[in-house]
Short mmCIF file of C-alpha atoms in Angstrom, two decimals:
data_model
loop_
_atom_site.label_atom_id
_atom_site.label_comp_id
_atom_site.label_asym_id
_atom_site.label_seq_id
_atom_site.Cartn_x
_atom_site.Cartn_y
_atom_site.Cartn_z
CA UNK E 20 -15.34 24.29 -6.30
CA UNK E 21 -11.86 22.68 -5.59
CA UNK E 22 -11.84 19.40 -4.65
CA UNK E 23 -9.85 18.92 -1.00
CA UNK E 24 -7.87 15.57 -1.16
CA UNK E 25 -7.87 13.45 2.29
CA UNK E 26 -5.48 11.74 3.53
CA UNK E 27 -6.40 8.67 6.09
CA UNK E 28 -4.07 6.00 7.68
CA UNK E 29 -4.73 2.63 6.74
CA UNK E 30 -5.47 0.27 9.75
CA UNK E 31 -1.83 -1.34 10.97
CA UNK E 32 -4.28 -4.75 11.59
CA UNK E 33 -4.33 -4.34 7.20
CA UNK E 34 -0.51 -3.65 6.54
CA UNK E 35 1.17 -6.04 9.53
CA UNK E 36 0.97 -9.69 9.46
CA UNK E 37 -1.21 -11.60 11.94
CA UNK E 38 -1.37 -8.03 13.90
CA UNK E 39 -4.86 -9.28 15.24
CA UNK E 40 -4.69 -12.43 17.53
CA UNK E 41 -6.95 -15.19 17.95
CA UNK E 42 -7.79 -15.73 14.28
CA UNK E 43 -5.78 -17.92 11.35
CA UNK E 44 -2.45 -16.34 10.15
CA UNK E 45 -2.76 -13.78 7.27
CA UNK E 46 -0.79 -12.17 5.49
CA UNK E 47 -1.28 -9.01 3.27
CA UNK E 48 0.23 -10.68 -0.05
CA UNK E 49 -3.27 -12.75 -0.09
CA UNK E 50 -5.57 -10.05 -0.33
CA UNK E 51 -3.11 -8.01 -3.25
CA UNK E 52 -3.15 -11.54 -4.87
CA UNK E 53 -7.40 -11.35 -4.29
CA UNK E 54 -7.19 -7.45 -5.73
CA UNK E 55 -5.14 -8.52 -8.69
CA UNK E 56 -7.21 -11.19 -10.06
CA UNK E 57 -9.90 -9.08 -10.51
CA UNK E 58 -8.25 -6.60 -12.10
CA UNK E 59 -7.15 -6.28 -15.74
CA UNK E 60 -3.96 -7.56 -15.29
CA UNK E 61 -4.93 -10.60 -15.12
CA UNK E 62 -6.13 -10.45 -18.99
CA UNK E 63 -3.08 -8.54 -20.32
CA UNK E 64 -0.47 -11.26 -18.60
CA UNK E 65 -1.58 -14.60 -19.96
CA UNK E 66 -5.42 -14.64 -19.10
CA UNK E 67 -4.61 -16.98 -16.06
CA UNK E 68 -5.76 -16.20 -12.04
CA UNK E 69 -2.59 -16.13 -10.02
CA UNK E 70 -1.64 -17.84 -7.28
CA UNK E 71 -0.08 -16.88 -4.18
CA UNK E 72 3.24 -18.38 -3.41
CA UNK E 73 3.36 -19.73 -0.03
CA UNK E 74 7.12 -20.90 -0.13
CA UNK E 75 9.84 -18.68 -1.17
CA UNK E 76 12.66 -20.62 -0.22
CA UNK E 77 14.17 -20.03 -4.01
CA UNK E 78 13.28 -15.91 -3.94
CA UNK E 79 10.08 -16.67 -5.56
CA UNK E 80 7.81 -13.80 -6.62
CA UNK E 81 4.78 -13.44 -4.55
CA UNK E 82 2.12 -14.17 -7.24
CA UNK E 83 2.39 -16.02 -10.59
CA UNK E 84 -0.09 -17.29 -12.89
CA UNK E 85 2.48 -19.01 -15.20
CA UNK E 86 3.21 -16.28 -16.94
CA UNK E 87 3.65 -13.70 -15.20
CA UNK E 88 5.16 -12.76 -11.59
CA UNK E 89 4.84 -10.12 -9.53
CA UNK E 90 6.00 -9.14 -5.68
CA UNK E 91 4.49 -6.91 -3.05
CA UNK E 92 5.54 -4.07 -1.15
CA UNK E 93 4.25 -1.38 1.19
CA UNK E 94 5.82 1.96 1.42
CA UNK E 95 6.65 1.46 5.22
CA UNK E 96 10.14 1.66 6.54
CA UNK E 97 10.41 0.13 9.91
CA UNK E 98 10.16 3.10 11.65
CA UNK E 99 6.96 4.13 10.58
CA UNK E 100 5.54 0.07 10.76
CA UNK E 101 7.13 0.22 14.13
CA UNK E 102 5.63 3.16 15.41
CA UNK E 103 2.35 2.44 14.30
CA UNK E 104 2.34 -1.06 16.00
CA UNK E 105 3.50 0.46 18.93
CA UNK E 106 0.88 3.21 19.06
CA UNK E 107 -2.47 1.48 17.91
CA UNK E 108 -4.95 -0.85 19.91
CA UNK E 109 -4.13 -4.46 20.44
CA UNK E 110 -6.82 -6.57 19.05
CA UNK E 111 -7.97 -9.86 20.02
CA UNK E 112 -10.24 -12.29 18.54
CA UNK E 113 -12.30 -14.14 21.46
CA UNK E 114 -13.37 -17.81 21.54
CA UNK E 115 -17.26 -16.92 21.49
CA UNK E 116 -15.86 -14.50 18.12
CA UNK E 117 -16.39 -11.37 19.57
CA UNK E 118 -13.16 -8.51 18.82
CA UNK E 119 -11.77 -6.89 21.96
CA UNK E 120 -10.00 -4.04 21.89
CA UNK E 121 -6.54 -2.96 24.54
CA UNK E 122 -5.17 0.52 23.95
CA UNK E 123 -1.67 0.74 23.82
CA UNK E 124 0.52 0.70 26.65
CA UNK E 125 2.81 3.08 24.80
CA UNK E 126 2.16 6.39 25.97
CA UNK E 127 4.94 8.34 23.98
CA UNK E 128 4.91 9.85 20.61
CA UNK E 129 7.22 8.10 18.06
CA UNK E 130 8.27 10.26 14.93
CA UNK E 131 8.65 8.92 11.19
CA UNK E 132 8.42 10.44 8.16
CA UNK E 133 5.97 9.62 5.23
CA UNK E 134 7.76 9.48 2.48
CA UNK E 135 5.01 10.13 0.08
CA UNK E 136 5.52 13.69 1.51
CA UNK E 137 9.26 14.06 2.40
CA UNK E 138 8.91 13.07 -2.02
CA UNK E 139 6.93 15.74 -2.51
CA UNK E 140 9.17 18.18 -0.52
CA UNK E 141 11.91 16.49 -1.63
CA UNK E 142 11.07 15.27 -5.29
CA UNK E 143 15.01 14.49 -6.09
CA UNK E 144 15.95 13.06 -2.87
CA UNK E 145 16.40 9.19 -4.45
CA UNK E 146 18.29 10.02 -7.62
CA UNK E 147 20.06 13.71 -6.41
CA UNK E 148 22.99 12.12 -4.84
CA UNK E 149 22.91 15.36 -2.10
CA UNK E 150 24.05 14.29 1.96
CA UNK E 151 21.28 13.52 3.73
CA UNK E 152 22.13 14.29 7.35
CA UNK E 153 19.42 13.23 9.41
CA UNK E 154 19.88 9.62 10.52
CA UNK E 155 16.27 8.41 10.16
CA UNK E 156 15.06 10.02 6.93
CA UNK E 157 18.88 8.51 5.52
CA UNK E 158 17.36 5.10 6.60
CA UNK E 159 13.66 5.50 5.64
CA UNK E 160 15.63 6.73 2.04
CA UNK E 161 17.87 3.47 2.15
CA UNK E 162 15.23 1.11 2.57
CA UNK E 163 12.65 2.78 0.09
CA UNK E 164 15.77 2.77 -2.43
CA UNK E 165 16.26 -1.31 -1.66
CA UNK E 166 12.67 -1.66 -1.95
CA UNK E 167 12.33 -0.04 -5.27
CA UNK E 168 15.26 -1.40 -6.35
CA UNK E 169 14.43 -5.01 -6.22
CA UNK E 170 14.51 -6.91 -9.56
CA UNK E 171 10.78 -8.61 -10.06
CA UNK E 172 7.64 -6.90 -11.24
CA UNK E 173 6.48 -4.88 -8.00
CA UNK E 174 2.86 -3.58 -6.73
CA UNK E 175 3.27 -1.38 -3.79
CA UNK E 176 0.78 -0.59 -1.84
CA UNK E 177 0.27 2.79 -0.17
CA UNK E 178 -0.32 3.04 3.78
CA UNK E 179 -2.85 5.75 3.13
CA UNK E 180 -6.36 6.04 1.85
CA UNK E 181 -6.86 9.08 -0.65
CA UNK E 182 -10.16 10.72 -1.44
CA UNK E 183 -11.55 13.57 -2.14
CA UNK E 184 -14.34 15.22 0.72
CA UNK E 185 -17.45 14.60 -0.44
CA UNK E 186 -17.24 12.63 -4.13
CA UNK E 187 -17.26 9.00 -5.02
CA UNK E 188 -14.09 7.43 -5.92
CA UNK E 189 -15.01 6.19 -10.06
CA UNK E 190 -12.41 6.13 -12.92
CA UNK E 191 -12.24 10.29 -13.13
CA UNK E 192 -11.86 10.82 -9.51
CA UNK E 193 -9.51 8.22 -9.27
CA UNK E 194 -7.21 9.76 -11.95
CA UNK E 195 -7.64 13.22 -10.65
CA UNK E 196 -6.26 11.66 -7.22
CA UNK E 197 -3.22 10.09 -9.06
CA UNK E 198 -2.43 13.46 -10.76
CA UNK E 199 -2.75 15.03 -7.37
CA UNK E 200 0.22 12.31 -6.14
CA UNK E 201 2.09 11.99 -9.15
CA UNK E 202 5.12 14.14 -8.10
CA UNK E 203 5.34 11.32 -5.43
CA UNK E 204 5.02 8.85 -8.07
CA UNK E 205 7.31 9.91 -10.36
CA UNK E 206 10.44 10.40 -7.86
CA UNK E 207 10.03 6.55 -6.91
CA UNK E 208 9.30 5.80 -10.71
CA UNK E 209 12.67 8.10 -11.82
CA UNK E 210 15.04 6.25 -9.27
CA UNK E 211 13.13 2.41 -10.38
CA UNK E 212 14.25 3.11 -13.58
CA UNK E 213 18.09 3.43 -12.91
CA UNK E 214 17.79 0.24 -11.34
CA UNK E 215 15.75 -2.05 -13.70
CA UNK E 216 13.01 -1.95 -16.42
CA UNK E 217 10.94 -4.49 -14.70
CA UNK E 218 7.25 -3.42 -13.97
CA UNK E 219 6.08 -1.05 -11.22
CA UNK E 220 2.64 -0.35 -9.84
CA UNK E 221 1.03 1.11 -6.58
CA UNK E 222 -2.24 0.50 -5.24
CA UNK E 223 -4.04 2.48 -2.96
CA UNK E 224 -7.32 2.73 -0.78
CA UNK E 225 -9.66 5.50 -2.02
CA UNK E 226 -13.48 5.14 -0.27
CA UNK E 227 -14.66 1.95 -1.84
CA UNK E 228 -12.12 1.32 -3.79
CA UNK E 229 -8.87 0.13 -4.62
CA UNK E 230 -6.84 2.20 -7.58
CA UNK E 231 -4.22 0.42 -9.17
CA UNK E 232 -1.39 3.11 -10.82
CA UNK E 233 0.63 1.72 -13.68
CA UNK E 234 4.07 3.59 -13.42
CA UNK E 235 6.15 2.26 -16.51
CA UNK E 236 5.89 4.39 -18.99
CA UNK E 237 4.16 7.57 -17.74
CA UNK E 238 2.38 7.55 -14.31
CA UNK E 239 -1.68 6.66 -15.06
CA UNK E 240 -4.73 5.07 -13.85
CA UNK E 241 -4.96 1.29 -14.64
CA UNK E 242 -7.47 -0.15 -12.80
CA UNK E 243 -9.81 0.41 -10.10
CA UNK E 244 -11.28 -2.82 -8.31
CA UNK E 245 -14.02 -2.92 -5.44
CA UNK E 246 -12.34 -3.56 -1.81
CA UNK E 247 -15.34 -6.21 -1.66
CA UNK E 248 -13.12 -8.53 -3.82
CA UNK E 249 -10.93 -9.47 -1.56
CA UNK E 250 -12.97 -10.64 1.73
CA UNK E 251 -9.44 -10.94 3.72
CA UNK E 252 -9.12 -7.06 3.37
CA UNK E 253 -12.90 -6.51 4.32
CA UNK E 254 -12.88 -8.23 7.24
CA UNK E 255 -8.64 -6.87 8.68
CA UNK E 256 -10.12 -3.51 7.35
CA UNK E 257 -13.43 -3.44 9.08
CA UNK E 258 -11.93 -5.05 12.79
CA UNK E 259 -8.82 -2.55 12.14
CA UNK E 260 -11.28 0.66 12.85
CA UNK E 261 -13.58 0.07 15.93
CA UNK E 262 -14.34 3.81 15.55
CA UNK E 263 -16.94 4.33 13.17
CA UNK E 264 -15.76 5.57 9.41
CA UNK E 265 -18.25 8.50 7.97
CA UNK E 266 -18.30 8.39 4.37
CA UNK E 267 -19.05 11.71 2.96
#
C-alpha cells in the first residue's frame, strides 16, 4: 500500500514571537535550543549543552556551547508570516489562566507561496539565474536566498508538519519522509553551497516528533527527538490548535 504523505501548517502561535498575549515573552530560538540538546549534536560538537544567546548585539549565533554555534531560521518570507498572522485567531492568556480565543478580523484571502513547493516545481529556481517575473515569488526567492546565504551554521525549521496517514513517525518513516522532500532539500542545499561550506540542517514536525535533516554532504536523517523535550513548544503548540488534532 503507498504511503500518502500529509502536509499540516504549523500553529503561527509556534513560528511568531510572543504571538499569544498575556504570558512571558518567548521566542522560538529557545525551544530549537531545547530540541538540540537532546539531540546528537550535542555529542558530536564538544559534548557540551548549549546555551541560548540572549544578546546579539555583536551578530552572535543563536546557540553555542563553546564549541560550537549555530543560528535559526524558518522557511517563512514575510508574506507568508504575514498572512498567516493576519488570518489566524488572536489568542489571549487570561489572569485566572484560562486561553481565549478572537477570530480574525481579516476577512480576505492573502496569497503566498510555499516555497517547499514552488522548489519542487521549480527545483533550479535559486541557482538557474532565469527572470523571475512575478514580484512576490522574486521576493519570497530573495529572502530565502539571504537566508540561506548567511555565514554561521544554520537549522531551519520547516512551517509544516509531515507524516504519513496512518503510521508512526520512528527512524524509517522519518527517512522515507525526507526522501519524499529531498528535491526540496537539495535545491536550498545546491544554492547554500555556492555561498559557504558552513553547516546546514532543517527540522521539522512529523506526529510526535521532531526530525532533524543533516544537509552537508548528501541530504539524510540525523536525528529524531520527542516534541516533549522542549516544554516551550508543547505548551505554544498545544494553545496554537484549539481544534482538536486526530492522530491516525
Amino acid at each position: 500500500m503507498n504511503k500518502i504523505l500529509r502536509k499540516w501548517k504549523i500553529p503561527v502561535a509556534v513560528l511568531r514571537n510572543n504571538y499569544i498575549r498575556g504570558i512571558d515573552k518567548y521566542n522560538y530560538e529557545k525551544y530549537m535550543v531545547d530540541f538540540i540538546n537532546h539531540s546528537k549534536l550535542v555529542d558530536e560538537k564538544g559534548g557540551l549543552r548549549f546555551h541560548h544567546q540572549e544578546e546579539q548585539s555583536n551578530s552572535e549565533s543563536d546557540a553555542f556551547n563553546g564549541f560550537y554555534d549555530i543560528d535559526f531560521k524558518i522557511l517563512c518570507e514575510p508574506e507568508q508570516m504575514h498572512a498567516l498572522t493576519s488570518n489566524s485567531m488572536q489568542i489571549y492568556k487570561t489572569n485566572t489562566g484560562n486561553t481565549a480565543y478572537a477570530i480574525s478580523k481579516n476577512t480576505k484571502p492573502m496569497g503566498y507561496y510555499n516555497m517547499m513547493k514552488v522548489f519542487v516545481d521549480r527545483p533550479l529556481i535559486l541557482t538557474d539565474g532565469n527572470v523571475i517575473g512575478d514580484d512576490q515569488l522574486l521576493n519570497a526567492v530573495n529572502v530565502i536566498k539571504k537566508l540561506l546565504a548567511t555565514k554561521k551554521n544554520i537549522m531551519v525549521l520547516l512551517p509544516f508538519e509531515y507524516f504519513f496517514e496512518g503510521y508512526k513517525t520512528n527512524q524509517d518513516i522519518a527517512t522515507e519522509i525526507i526522501n519524499e522532500l529531498s528535491v526540496s532539500f537539495n535545491a536550498m542545499k545546491k544554492y547554500r553551497i555556492t555561498q559557504t561550506q558552513l553547516d546546514l540542517y532543517f527540522m521539522f514536525k512529523s506526529k510526535d516528533y521532531m526530525v532533524i535533516v543533516e544537509a552537508n554532504d548528501d541530504i539524510s536523517f540525523y536525528d529524531l527527538v520527542p516534541c516533549t523535550c522542549s516544554d516551550l513548544f508543547e505548551c505554544l503548540y498545544e494553545e496554537g490548535s484549539p481544534l482538536p488534532i486526530i492522530d491516525e
